[in-house]
Amino acid sequence: MINQTTSDFDLADYPDWYSLNETRTELLPEHFQRAASLSQSVHFSQQRWQVYICALGVLGFEQWLKQRASDLEINIDSASIWQPATADLLSAACNIQVGAFKICIITASVLTDQHRVPNAVFDIPDLAAHFYVLIQVEEEQNQVAVSGFMNYEEYHRYQVNAQLPIEEDWTYTLPQLWFNPDSDALLLNLRCLNPQAIQLPVTNRHTHKTALKQKLTTLKPQLQKQQPWELLTVNEGMTLLSSPELITWVHKAANPNLIQPLINVGLWLNNQIDLAAQELGWMLMPLPAFSQLRSLQLRSLQDDFEQIRAGLEHQGVYIPNTARGAFRDLECEEGSLRLYAIMWVLSENSANPEWMLLVAVGSQPERPMPNQLTLEVRDETQILFDETLSDTSQGILYAQVIGDWNEKFWVTVITDEAVFEIPPFGLELQTL
């Protein structure tokens, strides 16, 4: 997101670097290896250098803090920079934890006293931090240094007065003067300040994810070549970066060659389930489908599905006794869902053997459902089913598709606040 050019220059010409002697920290070989590995997973080439430098900044900050304040506990594992899909869009490291404080690491420009910072790290509540730490990274010297810091409330006061505009690439240009250069003051704050003394923005759940998902679907071919800020408005960018589901969707759309795990329904015919499906939360339904189940838990599952089956039969859809299926629970802010996938073979012995996939969305026991749902099913070339149920209390949202032995189907479930992209269902011949 932050496009800084690299060139040959001597840091001796920049006294600011040498004023930071006390915060200089040596980077270790494993730091470079981890940062390089991360940058290779970033799709947009313009982002790779910035992600690489930011990752070094995070690792250097962790090293510096352990050396200067070993009593402070730091956790960088959940930092946004380690998530390739997010790093593709945001070359800053949000959600670092130091004690009870949220920290955001941003990398400093060594060429000017103006720093390009993604607006999302301030303007999206889930990404906002108690402290923003500006890190200078000198890769060739194997060193990083703390250049300054500010807290969220200080940023907010500065911005109210300055009214900095959001640039076309979704960044602010912040002056060095906004940052406190005293690293000891940062350590003092981290040790002594009550986190509640810094008021962070409150998350706003009223977004427009469904509309944006529809727009992104039409832009999907362009996402492989153009960065999202070239295709979307600032407000749409805010919606995108507020949604982990949409971030993942964009990453997959920009990387069509990413290998997705296949949910192999062929194993279901043998009452088995593959490891990929298990890791994604799928559970095989005890079969015959839909017959006598012994334990109370299994009977509850049968009763829940019988409601689905009865609703489908009311609409003229009948599930044969040879069918096999699995289910997966989905959670979102608006409620809970249970996604059922049922398959059966239609014509195993014909010249063109085919199988049926039936997908239905139901509720979890004693849990509320979102009011509105959209279900989409597509194959490798086109959308086969796309319908919305505006009131989930008034019916069952389901889809049926027929495929040949080698065909795959992708399922997407959309609520007002969440998008669930399900890896492809497929039937592998060798498993039968």
JSON list of N, CA, C and O in Angstrom, two decimals, residues 375-425:
[
{"chain": "A", "resi": 375, "resn": "LEU", "atom": "N", "xyz": [-27.13, -17.56, -0.70]},
{"chain": "A", "resi": 375, "resn": "LEU", "atom": "CA", "xyz": [-26.41, -18.79, -0.99]},
{"chain": "A", "resi": 375, "resn": "LEU", "atom": "C", "xyz": [-25.99, -18.77, -2.46]},
{"chain": "A", "resi": 375, "resn": "LEU", "atom": "O", "xyz": [-26.81, -18.52, -3.34]},
{"chain": "A", "resi": 376, "resn": "GLU", "atom": "N", "xyz": [-24.71, -19.01, -2.67]},
{"chain": "A", "resi": 376, "resn": "GLU", "atom": "CA", "xyz": [-24.16, -19.01, -4.04]},
{"chain": "A", "resi": 376, "resn": "GLU", "atom": "C", "xyz": [-23.39, -20.30, -4.27]},
{"chain": "A", "resi": 376, "resn": "GLU", "atom": "O", "xyz": [-22.64, -20.75, -3.41]},
{"chain": "A", "resi": 377, "resn": "VAL", "atom": "N", "xyz": [-23.61, -20.92, -5.42]},
{"chain": "A", "resi": 377, "resn": "VAL", "atom": "CA", "xyz": [-22.87, -22.11, -5.82]},
{"chain": "A", "resi": 377, "resn": "VAL", "atom": "C", "xyz": [-22.34, -21.88, -7.23]},
{"chain": "A", "resi": 377, "resn": "VAL", "atom": "O", "xyz": [-23.08, -21.42, -8.11]},
{"chain": "A", "resi": 378, "resn": "ARG", "atom": "N", "xyz": [-21.07, -22.18, -7.43]},
{"chain": "A", "resi": 378, "resn": "ARG", "atom": "CA", "xyz": [-20.48, -22.00, -8.76]},
{"chain": "A", "resi": 378, "resn": "ARG", "atom": "C", "xyz": [-19.56, -23.17, -9.08]},
{"chain": "A", "resi": 378, "resn": "ARG", "atom": "O", "xyz": [-19.07, -23.87, -8.18]},
{"chain": "A", "resi": 379, "resn": "ASP", "atom": "N", "xyz": [-19.33, -23.35, -10.38]},
{"chain": "A", "resi": 379, "resn": "ASP", "atom": "CA", "xyz": [-18.31, -24.30, -10.78]},
{"chain": "A", "resi": 379, "resn": "ASP", "atom": "C", "xyz": [-17.07, -23.51, -11.21]},
{"chain": "A", "resi": 379, "resn": "ASP", "atom": "O", "xyz": [-16.93, -22.34, -10.85]},
{"chain": "A", "resi": 380, "resn": "GLU", "atom": "N", "xyz": [-16.20, -24.10, -11.98]},
{"chain": "A", "resi": 380, "resn": "GLU", "atom": "CA", "xyz": [-14.95, -23.41, -12.32]},
{"chain": "A", "resi": 380, "resn": "GLU", "atom": "C", "xyz": [-15.15, -22.28, -13.32]},
{"chain": "A", "resi": 380, "resn": "GLU", "atom": "O", "xyz": [-14.24, -21.46, -13.50]},
{"chain": "A", "resi": 381, "resn": "THR", "atom": "N", "xyz": [-16.31, -22.19, -13.94]},
{"chain": "A", "resi": 381, "resn": "THR", "atom": "CA", "xyz": [-16.50, -21.18, -14.99]},
{"chain": "A", "resi": 381, "resn": "THR", "atom": "C", "xyz": [-17.63, -20.21, -14.74]},
{"chain": "A", "resi": 381, "resn": "THR", "atom": "O", "xyz": [-17.62, -19.11, -15.28]},
{"chain": "A", "resi": 382, "resn": "GLN", "atom": "N", "xyz": [-18.63, -20.58, -13.94]},
{"chain": "A", "resi": 382, "resn": "GLN", "atom": "CA", "xyz": [-19.80, -19.72, -13.83]},
{"chain": "A", "resi": 382, "resn": "GLN", "atom": "C", "xyz": [-20.56, -19.95, -12.53]},
{"chain": "A", "resi": 382, "resn": "GLN", "atom": "O", "xyz": [-20.38, -20.98, -11.86]},
{"chain": "A", "resi": 383, "resn": "ILE", "atom": "N", "xyz": [-21.40, -18.97, -12.19]},
{"chain": "A", "resi": 383, "resn": "ILE", "atom": "CA", "xyz": [-22.28, -19.09, -11.03]},
{"chain": "A", "resi": 383, "resn": "ILE", "atom": "C", "xyz": [-23.50, -19.92, -11.45]},
{"chain": "A", "resi": 383, "resn": "ILE", "atom": "O", "xyz": [-24.19, -19.59, -12.42]},
{"chain": "A", "resi": 384, "resn": "LEU", "atom": "N", "xyz": [-23.77, -21.00, -10.73]},
{"chain": "A", "resi": 384, "resn": "LEU", "atom": "CA", "xyz": [-24.88, -21.89, -11.05]},
{"chain": "A", "resi": 384, "resn": "LEU", "atom": "C", "xyz": [-26.13, -21.58, -10.25]},
{"chain": "A", "resi": 384, "resn": "LEU", "atom": "O", "xyz": [-27.24, -21.85, -10.69]},
{"chain": "A", "resi": 385, "resn": "PHE", "atom": "N", "xyz": [-25.94, -21.02, -9.07]},
{"chain": "A", "resi": 385, "resn": "PHE", "atom": "CA", "xyz": [-27.07, -20.73, -8.17]},
{"chain": "A", "resi": 385, "resn": "PHE", "atom": "C", "xyz": [-26.72, -19.50, -7.35]},
{"chain": "A", "resi": 385, "resn": "PHE", "atom": "O", "xyz": [-25.62, -19.39, -6.81]},
{"chain": "A", "resi": 386, "resn": "ASP", "atom": "N", "xyz": [-27.65, -18.56, -7.25]},
{"chain": "A", "resi": 386, "resn": "ASP", "atom": "CA", "xyz": [-27.42, -17.35, -6.47]},
{"chain": "A", "resi": 386, "resn": "ASP", "atom": "C", "xyz": [-28.78, -16.81, -6.04]},
{"chain": "A", "resi": 386, "resn": "ASP", "atom": "O", "xyz": [-29.46, -16.15, -6.82]},
{"chain": "A", "resi": 387, "resn": "GLU", "atom": "N", "xyz": [-29.16, -17.12, -4.81]},
{"chain": "A", "resi": 387, "resn": "GLU", "atom": "CA", "xyz": [-30.46, -16.67, -4.31]},
{"chain": "A", "resi": 387, "resn": "GLU", "atom": "C", "xyz": [-30.34, -16.13, -2.90]},
{"chain": "A", "resi": 387, "resn": "GLU", "atom": "O", "xyz": [-29.46, -16.55, -2.13]},
{"chain": "A", "resi": 388, "resn": "THR", "atom": "N", "xyz": [-31.24, -15.22, -2.56]},
{"chain": "A", "resi": 388, "resn": "THR", "atom": "CA", "xyz": [-31.27, -14.60, -1.24]},
{"chain": "A", "resi": 388, "resn": "THR", "atom": "C", "xyz": [-32.60, -14.89, -0.57]},
{"chain": "A", "resi": 388, "resn": "THR", "atom": "O", "xyz": [-33.66, -14.79, -1.20]},
{"chain": "A", "resi": 389, "resn": "LEU", "atom": "N", "xyz": [-32.55, -15.25, 0.69]},
{"chain": "A", "resi": 389, "resn": "LEU", "atom": "CA", "xyz": [-33.74, -15.43, 1.51]},
{"chain": "A", "resi": 389, "resn": "LEU", "atom": "C", "xyz": [-33.78, -14.27, 2.49]},
{"chain": "A", "resi": 389, "resn": "LEU", "atom": "O", "xyz": [-32.95, -14.16, 3.38]},
{"chain": "A", "resi": 390, "resn": "SER", "atom": "N", "xyz": [-34.74, -13.38, 2.30]},
{"chain": "A", "resi": 390, "resn": "SER", "atom": "CA", "xyz": [-34.78, -12.15, 3.08]},
{"chain": "A", "resi": 390, "resn": "SER", "atom": "C", "xyz": [-35.27, -12.35, 4.50]},
{"chain": "A", "resi": 390, "resn": "SER", "atom": "O", "xyz": [-35.01, -11.53, 5.38]},
{"chain": "A", "resi": 391, "resn": "ASP", "atom": "N", "xyz": [-35.97, -13.47, 4.75]},
{"chain": "A", "resi": 391, "resn": "ASP", "atom": "CA", "xyz": [-36.45, -13.77, 6.10]},
{"chain": "A", "resi": 391, "resn": "ASP", "atom": "C", "xyz": [-36.26, -15.26, 6.34]},
{"chain": "A", "resi": 391, "resn": "ASP", "atom": "O", "xyz": [-37.03, -16.09, 5.84]},
{"chain": "A", "resi": 392, "resn": "THR", "atom": "N", "xyz": [-35.24, -15.60, 7.12]},
{"chain": "A", "resi": 392, "resn": "THR", "atom": "CA", "xyz": [-34.89, -17.01, 7.30]},
{"chain": "A", "resi": 392, "resn": "THR", "atom": "C", "xyz": [-35.94, -17.78, 8.11]},
{"chain": "A", "resi": 392, "resn": "THR", "atom": "O", "xyz": [-35.90, -19.01, 8.15]},
{"chain": "A", "resi": 393, "resn": "SER", "atom": "N", "xyz": [-36.86, -17.07, 8.75]},
{"chain": "A", "resi": 393, "resn": "SER", "atom": "CA", "xyz": [-37.92, -17.77, 9.49]},
{"chain": "A", "resi": 393, "resn": "SER", "atom": "C", "xyz": [-39.03, -18.25, 8.57]},
{"chain": "A", "resi": 393, "resn": "SER", "atom": "O", "xyz": [-39.92, -18.99, 9.01]},
{"chain": "A", "resi": 394, "resn": "GLN", "atom": "N", "xyz": [-38.96, -17.85, 7.31]},
{"chain": "A", "resi": 394, "resn": "GLN", "atom": "CA", "xyz": [-40.05, -18.16, 6.39]},
{"chain": "A", "resi": 394, "resn": "GLN", "atom": "C", "xyz": [-39.72, -19.26, 5.39]},
{"chain": "A", "resi": 394, "resn": "GLN", "atom": "O", "xyz": [-40.50, -19.53, 4.49]},
{"chain": "A", "resi": 395, "resn": "GLY", "atom": "N", "xyz": [-38.55, -19.88, 5.50]},
{"chain": "A", "resi": 395, "resn": "GLY", "atom": "CA", "xyz": [-38.23, -20.93, 4.55]},
{"chain": "A", "resi": 395, "resn": "GLY", "atom": "C", "xyz": [-36.82, -21.44, 4.72]},
{"chain": "A", "resi": 395, "resn": "GLY", "atom": "O", "xyz": [-36.08, -21.04, 5.63]},
{"chain": "A", "resi": 396, "resn": "ILE", "atom": "N", "xyz": [-36.42, -22.36, 3.84]},
{"chain": "A", "resi": 396, "resn": "ILE", "atom": "CA", "xyz": [-35.09, -22.97, 3.86]},
{"chain": "A", "resi": 396, "resn": "ILE", "atom": "C", "xyz": [-34.35, -22.58, 2.59]},
{"chain": "A", "resi": 396, "resn": "ILE", "atom": "O", "xyz": [-34.90, -22.69, 1.48]},
{"chain": "A", "resi": 397, "resn": "LEU", "atom": "N", "xyz": [-33.15, -22.10, 2.74]},
{"chain": "A", "resi": 397, "resn": "LEU", "atom": "CA", "xyz": [-32.33, -21.75, 1.59]},
{"chain": "A", "resi": 397, "resn": "LEU", "atom": "C", "xyz": [-31.49, -22.97, 1.21]},
{"chain": "A", "resi": 397, "resn": "LEU", "atom": "O", "xyz": [-30.72, -23.49, 2.03]},
{"chain": "A", "resi": 398, "resn": "TYR", "atom": "N", "xyz": [-31.65, -23.44, -0.01]},
{"chain": "A", "resi": 398, "resn": "TYR", "atom": "CA", "xyz": [-30.92, -24.63, -0.43]},
{"chain": "A", "resi": 398, "resn": "TYR", "atom": "C", "xyz": [-30.61, -24.52, -1.92]},
{"chain": "A", "resi": 398, "resn": "TYR", "atom": "O", "xyz": [-31.19, -23.72, -2.66]},
{"chain": "A", "resi": 399, "resn": "ALA", "atom": "N", "xyz": [-29.67, -25.36, -2.36]},
{"chain": "A", "resi": 399, "resn": "ALA", "atom": "CA", "xyz": [-29.31, -25.42, -3.78]},
{"chain": "A", "resi": 399, "resn": "ALA", "atom": "C", "xyz": [-28.98, -26.85, -4.15]},
{"chain": "A", "resi": 399, "resn": "ALA", "atom": "O", "xyz": [-28.45, -27.62, -3.33]},
{"chain": "A", "resi": 400, "resn": "GLN", "atom": "N", "xyz": [-29.29, -27.23, -5.38]},
{"chain": "A", "resi": 400, "resn": "GLN", "atom": "CA", "xyz": [-28.95, -28.53, -5.92]},
{"chain": "A", "resi": 400, "resn": "GLN", "atom": "C", "xyz": [-28.18, -28.34, -7.22]},
{"chain": "A", "resi": 400, "resn": "GLN", "atom": "O", "xyz": [-28.59, -27.55, -8.08]},
{"chain": "A", "resi": 401, "resn": "VAL", "atom": "N", "xyz": [-27.08, -29.07, -7.36]},
{"chain": "A", "resi": 401, "resn": "VAL", "atom": "CA", "xyz": [-26.32, -29.03, -8.60]},
{"chain": "A", "resi": 401, "resn": "VAL", "atom": "C", "xyz": [-25.90, -30.44, -8.96]},
{"chain": "A", "resi": 401, "resn": "VAL", "atom": "O", "xyz": [-25.72, -31.29, -8.08]},
{"chain": "A", "resi": 402, "resn": "ILE", "atom": "N", "xyz": [-25.76, -30.69, -10.25]},
{"chain": "A", "resi": 402, "resn": "ILE", "atom": "CA", "xyz": [-25.34, -31.99, -10.74]},
{"chain": "A", "resi": 402, "resn": "ILE", "atom": "C", "xyz": [-23.99, -31.84, -11.42]},
{"chain": "A", "resi": 402, "resn": "ILE", "atom": "O", "xyz": [-23.78, -30.92, -12.22]},
{"chain": "A", "resi": 403, "resn": "GLY", "atom": "N", "xyz": [-23.07, -32.75, -11.10]},
{"chain": "A", "resi": 403, "resn": "GLY", "atom": "CA", "xyz": [-21.75, -32.69, -11.70]},
{"chain": "A", "resi": 403, "resn": "GLY", "atom": "C", "xyz": [-21.29, -34.04, -12.20]},
{"chain": "A", "resi": 403, "resn": "GLY", "atom": "O", "xyz": [-21.80, -35.08, -11.77]},
{"chain": "A", "resi": 404, "resn": "ASP", "atom": "N", "xyz": [-20.31, -34.03, -13.09]},
{"chain": "A", "resi": 404, "resn": "ASP", "atom": "CA", "xyz": [-19.72, -35.29, -13.50]},
{"chain": "A", "resi": 404, "resn": "ASP", "atom": "C", "xyz": [-18.62, -35.67, -12.51]},
{"chain": "A", "resi": 404, "resn": "ASP", "atom": "O", "xyz": [-18.37, -34.98, -11.54]},
{"chain": "A", "resi": 405, "resn": "TRP", "atom": "N", "xyz": [-17.95, -36.78, -12.77]},
{"chain": "A", "resi": 405, "resn": "TRP", "atom": "CA", "xyz": [-17.00, -37.33, -11.80]},
{"chain": "A", "resi": 405, "resn": "TRP", "atom": "C", "xyz": [-15.86, -36.36, -11.45]},
{"chain": "A", "resi": 405, "resn": "TRP", "atom": "O", "xyz": [-15.33, -36.38, -10.36]},
{"chain": "A", "resi": 406, "resn": "ASN", "atom": "N", "xyz": [-15.48, -35.49, -12.37]},
{"chain": "A", "resi": 406, "resn": "ASN", "atom": "CA", "xyz": [-14.32, -34.63, -12.16]},
{"chain": "A", "resi": 406, "resn": "ASN", "atom": "C", "xyz": [-14.70, -33.18, -11.85]},
{"chain": "A", "resi": 406, "resn": "ASN", "atom": "O", "xyz": [-13.82, -32.32, -11.75]},
{"chain": "A", "resi": 407, "resn": "GLU", "atom": "N", "xyz": [-15.98, -32.92, -11.67]},
{"chain": "A", "resi": 407, "resn": "GLU", "atom": "CA", "xyz": [-16.42, -31.54, -11.49]},
{"chain": "A", "resi": 407, "resn": "GLU", "atom": "C", "xyz": [-16.35, -31.12, -10.02]},
{"chain": "A", "resi": 407, "resn": "GLU", "atom": "O", "xyz": [-16.57, -31.92, -9.12]},
{"chain": "A", "resi": 408, "resn": "LYS", "atom": "N", "xyz": [-16.04, -29.84, -9.81]},
{"chain": "A", "resi": 408, "resn": "LYS", "atom": "CA", "xyz": [-15.97, -29.28, -8.46]},
{"chain": "A", "resi": 408, "resn": "LYS", "atom": "C", "xyz": [-16.97, -28.13, -8.33]},
{"chain": "A", "resi": 408, "resn": "LYS", "atom": "O", "xyz": [-17.28, -27.44, -9.30]},
{"chain": "A", "resi": 409, "resn": "PHE", "atom": "N", "xyz": [-17.43, -27.93, -7.09]},
{"chain": "A", "resi": 409, "resn": "PHE", "atom": "CA", "xyz": [-18.38, -26.86, -6.82]},
{"chain": "A", "resi": 409, "resn": "PHE", "atom": "C", "xyz": [-17.92, -26.05, -5.60]},
{"chain": "A", "resi": 409, "resn": "PHE", "atom": "O", "xyz": [-17.52, -26.62, -4.59]},
{"chain": "A", "resi": 410, "resn": "TRP", "atom": "N", "xyz": [-18.00, -24.73, -5.74]},
{"chain": "A", "resi": 410, "resn": "TRP", "atom": "CA", "xyz": [-17.65, -23.82, -4.66]},
{"chain": "A", "resi": 410, "resn": "TRP", "atom": "C", "xyz": [-18.94, -23.22, -4.09]},
{"chain": "A", "resi": 410, "resn": "TRP", "atom": "O", "xyz": [-19.82, -22.77, -4.83]},
{"chain": "A", "resi": 411, "resn": "VAL", "atom": "N", "xyz": [-19.04, -23.19, -2.78]},
{"chain": "A", "resi": 411, "resn": "VAL", "atom": "CA", "xyz": [-20.23, -22.69, -2.09]},
{"chain": "A", "resi": 411, "resn": "VAL", "atom": "C", "xyz": [-19.85, -21.45, -1.27]},
{"chain": "A", "resi": 411, "resn": "VAL", "atom": "O", "xyz": [-18.82, -21.44, -0.59]},
{"chain": "A", "resi": 412, "resn": "THR", "atom": "N", "xyz": [-20.70, -20.43, -1.36]},
{"chain": "A", "resi": 412, "resn": "THR", "atom": "CA", "xyz": [-20.52, -19.22, -0.57]},
{"chain": "A", "resi": 412, "resn": "THR", "atom": "C", "xyz": [-21.82, -18.90, 0.16]},
{"chain": "A", "resi": 412, "resn": "THR", "atom": "O", "xyz": [-22.89, -18.92, -0.44]},
{"chain": "A", "resi": 413, "resn": "VAL", "atom": "N", "xyz": [-21.71, -18.65, 1.46]},
{"chain": "A", "resi": 413, "resn": "VAL", "atom": "CA", "xyz": [-22.85, -18.23, 2.28]},
{"chain": "A", "resi": 413, "resn": "VAL", "atom": "C", "xyz": [-22.59, -16.80, 2.73]},
{"chain": "A", "resi": 413, "resn": "VAL", "atom": "O", "xyz": [-21.52, -16.50, 3.28]},
{"chain": "A", "resi": 414, "resn": "ILE", "atom": "N", "xyz": [-23.56, -15.92, 2.51]},
{"chain": "A", "resi": 414, "resn": "ILE", "atom": "CA", "xyz": [-23.38, -14.49, 2.79]},
{"chain": "A", "resi": 414, "resn": "ILE", "atom": "C", "xyz": [-24.49, -14.02, 3.72]},
{"chain": "A", "resi": 414, "resn": "ILE", "atom": "O", "xyz": [-25.67, -14.26, 3.47]},
{"chain": "A", "resi": 415, "resn": "THR", "atom": "N", "xyz": [-24.10, -13.34, 4.79]},
{"chain": "A", "resi": 415, "resn": "THR", "atom": "CA", "xyz": [-25.05, -12.62, 5.63]},
{"chain": "A", "resi": 415, "resn": "THR", "atom": "C", "xyz": [-24.77, -11.13, 5.45]},
{"chain": "A", "resi": 415, "resn": "THR", "atom": "O", "xyz": [-23.91, -10.74, 4.67]},
{"chain": "A", "resi": 416, "resn": "ASP", "atom": "N", "xyz": [-25.49, -10.30, 6.18]},
{"chain": "A", "resi": 416, "resn": "ASP", "atom": "CA", "xyz": [-25.24, -8.87, 6.07]},
{"chain": "A", "resi": 416, "resn": "ASP", "atom": "C", "xyz": [-23.84, -8.49, 6.55]},
{"chain": "A", "resi": 416, "resn": "ASP", "atom": "O", "xyz": [-23.28, -7.49, 6.14]},
{"chain": "A", "resi": 417, "resn": "GLU", "atom": "N", "xyz": [-23.28, -9.30, 7.45]},
{"chain": "A", "resi": 417, "resn": "GLU", "atom": "CA", "xyz": [-22.02, -8.94, 8.08]},
{"chain": "A", "resi": 417, "resn": "GLU", "atom": "C", "xyz": [-20.88, -9.91, 7.80]},
{"chain": "A", "resi": 417, "resn": "GLU", "atom": "O", "xyz": [-19.76, -9.67, 8.23]},
{"chain": "A", "resi": 418, "resn": "ALA", "atom": "N", "xyz": [-21.13, -11.00, 7.10]},
{"chain": "A", "resi": 418, "resn": "ALA", "atom": "CA", "xyz": [-20.08, -12.00, 6.93]},
{"chain": "A", "resi": 418, "resn": "ALA", "atom": "C", "xyz": [-20.21, -12.69, 5.58]},
{"chain": "A", "resi": 418, "resn": "ALA", "atom": "O", "xyz": [-21.31, -12.81, 5.02]},
{"chain": "A", "resi": 419, "resn": "VAL", "atom": "N", "xyz": [-19.07, -13.14, 5.06]},
{"chain": "A", "resi": 419, "resn": "VAL", "atom": "CA", "xyz": [-19.01, -13.92, 3.84]},
{"chain": "A", "resi": 419, "resn": "VAL", "atom": "C", "xyz": [-18.21, -15.18, 4.13]},
{"chain": "A", "resi": 419, "resn": "VAL", "atom": "O", "xyz": [-17.06, -15.12, 4.55]},
{"chain": "A", "resi": 420, "resn": "PHE", "atom": "N", "xyz": [-18.84, -16.35, 3.97]},
{"chain": "A", "resi": 420, "resn": "PHE", "atom": "CA", "xyz": [-18.18, -17.63, 4.23]},
{"chain": "A", "resi": 420, "resn": "PHE", "atom": "C", "xyz": [-17.89, -18.30, 2.88]},
{"chain": "A", "resi": 420, "resn": "PHE", "atom": "O", "xyz": [-18.80, -18.73, 2.17]},
{"chain": "A", "resi": 421, "resn": "GLU", "atom": "N", "xyz": [-16.60, -18.37, 2.55]},
{"chain": "A", "resi": 421, "resn": "GLU", "atom": "CA", "xyz": [-16.16, -19.03, 1.31]},
{"chain": "A", "resi": 421, "resn": "GLU", "atom": "C", "xyz": [-15.79, -20.46, 1.67]},
{"chain": "A", "resi": 421, "resn": "GLU", "atom": "O", "xyz": [-14.85, -20.71, 2.43]},
{"chain": "A", "resi": 422, "resn": "ILE", "atom": "N", "xyz": [-16.50, -21.42, 1.11]},
{"chain": "A", "resi": 422, "resn": "ILE", "atom": "CA", "xyz": [-16.25, -22.83, 1.40]},
{"chain": "A", "resi": 422, "resn": "ILE", "atom": "C", "xyz": [-15.35, -23.42, 0.30]},
{"chain": "A", "resi": 422, "resn": "ILE", "atom": "O", "xyz": [-15.64, -23.23, -0.89]},
{"chain": "A", "resi": 423, "resn": "PRO", "atom": "N", "xyz": [-14.26, -24.09, 0.66]},
{"chain": "A", "resi": 423, "resn": "PRO", "atom": "CA", "xyz": [-13.43, -24.75, -0.36]},
{"chain": "A", "resi": 423, "resn": "PRO", "atom": "C", "xyz": [-14.25, -25.71, -1.20]},
{"chain": "A", "resi": 423, "resn": "PRO", "atom": "O", "xyz": [-15.33, -26.16, -0.78]},
{"chain": "A", "resi": 424, "resn": "PRO", "atom": "N", "xyz": [-13.75, -26.07, -2.37]},
{"chain": "A", "resi": 424, "resn": "PRO", "atom": "CA", "xyz": [-14.57, -26.83, -3.33]},
{"chain": "A", "resi": 424, "resn": "PRO", "atom": "C", "xyz": [-14.93, -28.23, -2.86]},
{"chain": "A", "resi": 424, "resn": "PRO", "atom": "O", "xyz": [-14.15, -28.92, -2.21]},
{"chain": "A", "resi": 425, "resn": "PHE", "atom": "N", "xyz": [-16.15, -28.64, -3.23]},
{"chain": "A", "resi": 425, "resn": "PHE", "atom": "CA", "xyz": [-16.59, -30.02, -3.09]},
{"chain": "A", "resi": 425, "resn": "PHE", "atom": "C", "xyz": [-16.27, -30.75, -4.39]},
{"chain": "A", "resi": 425, "resn": "PHE", "atom": "O", "xyz": [-16.53, -30.23, -5.49]}
]
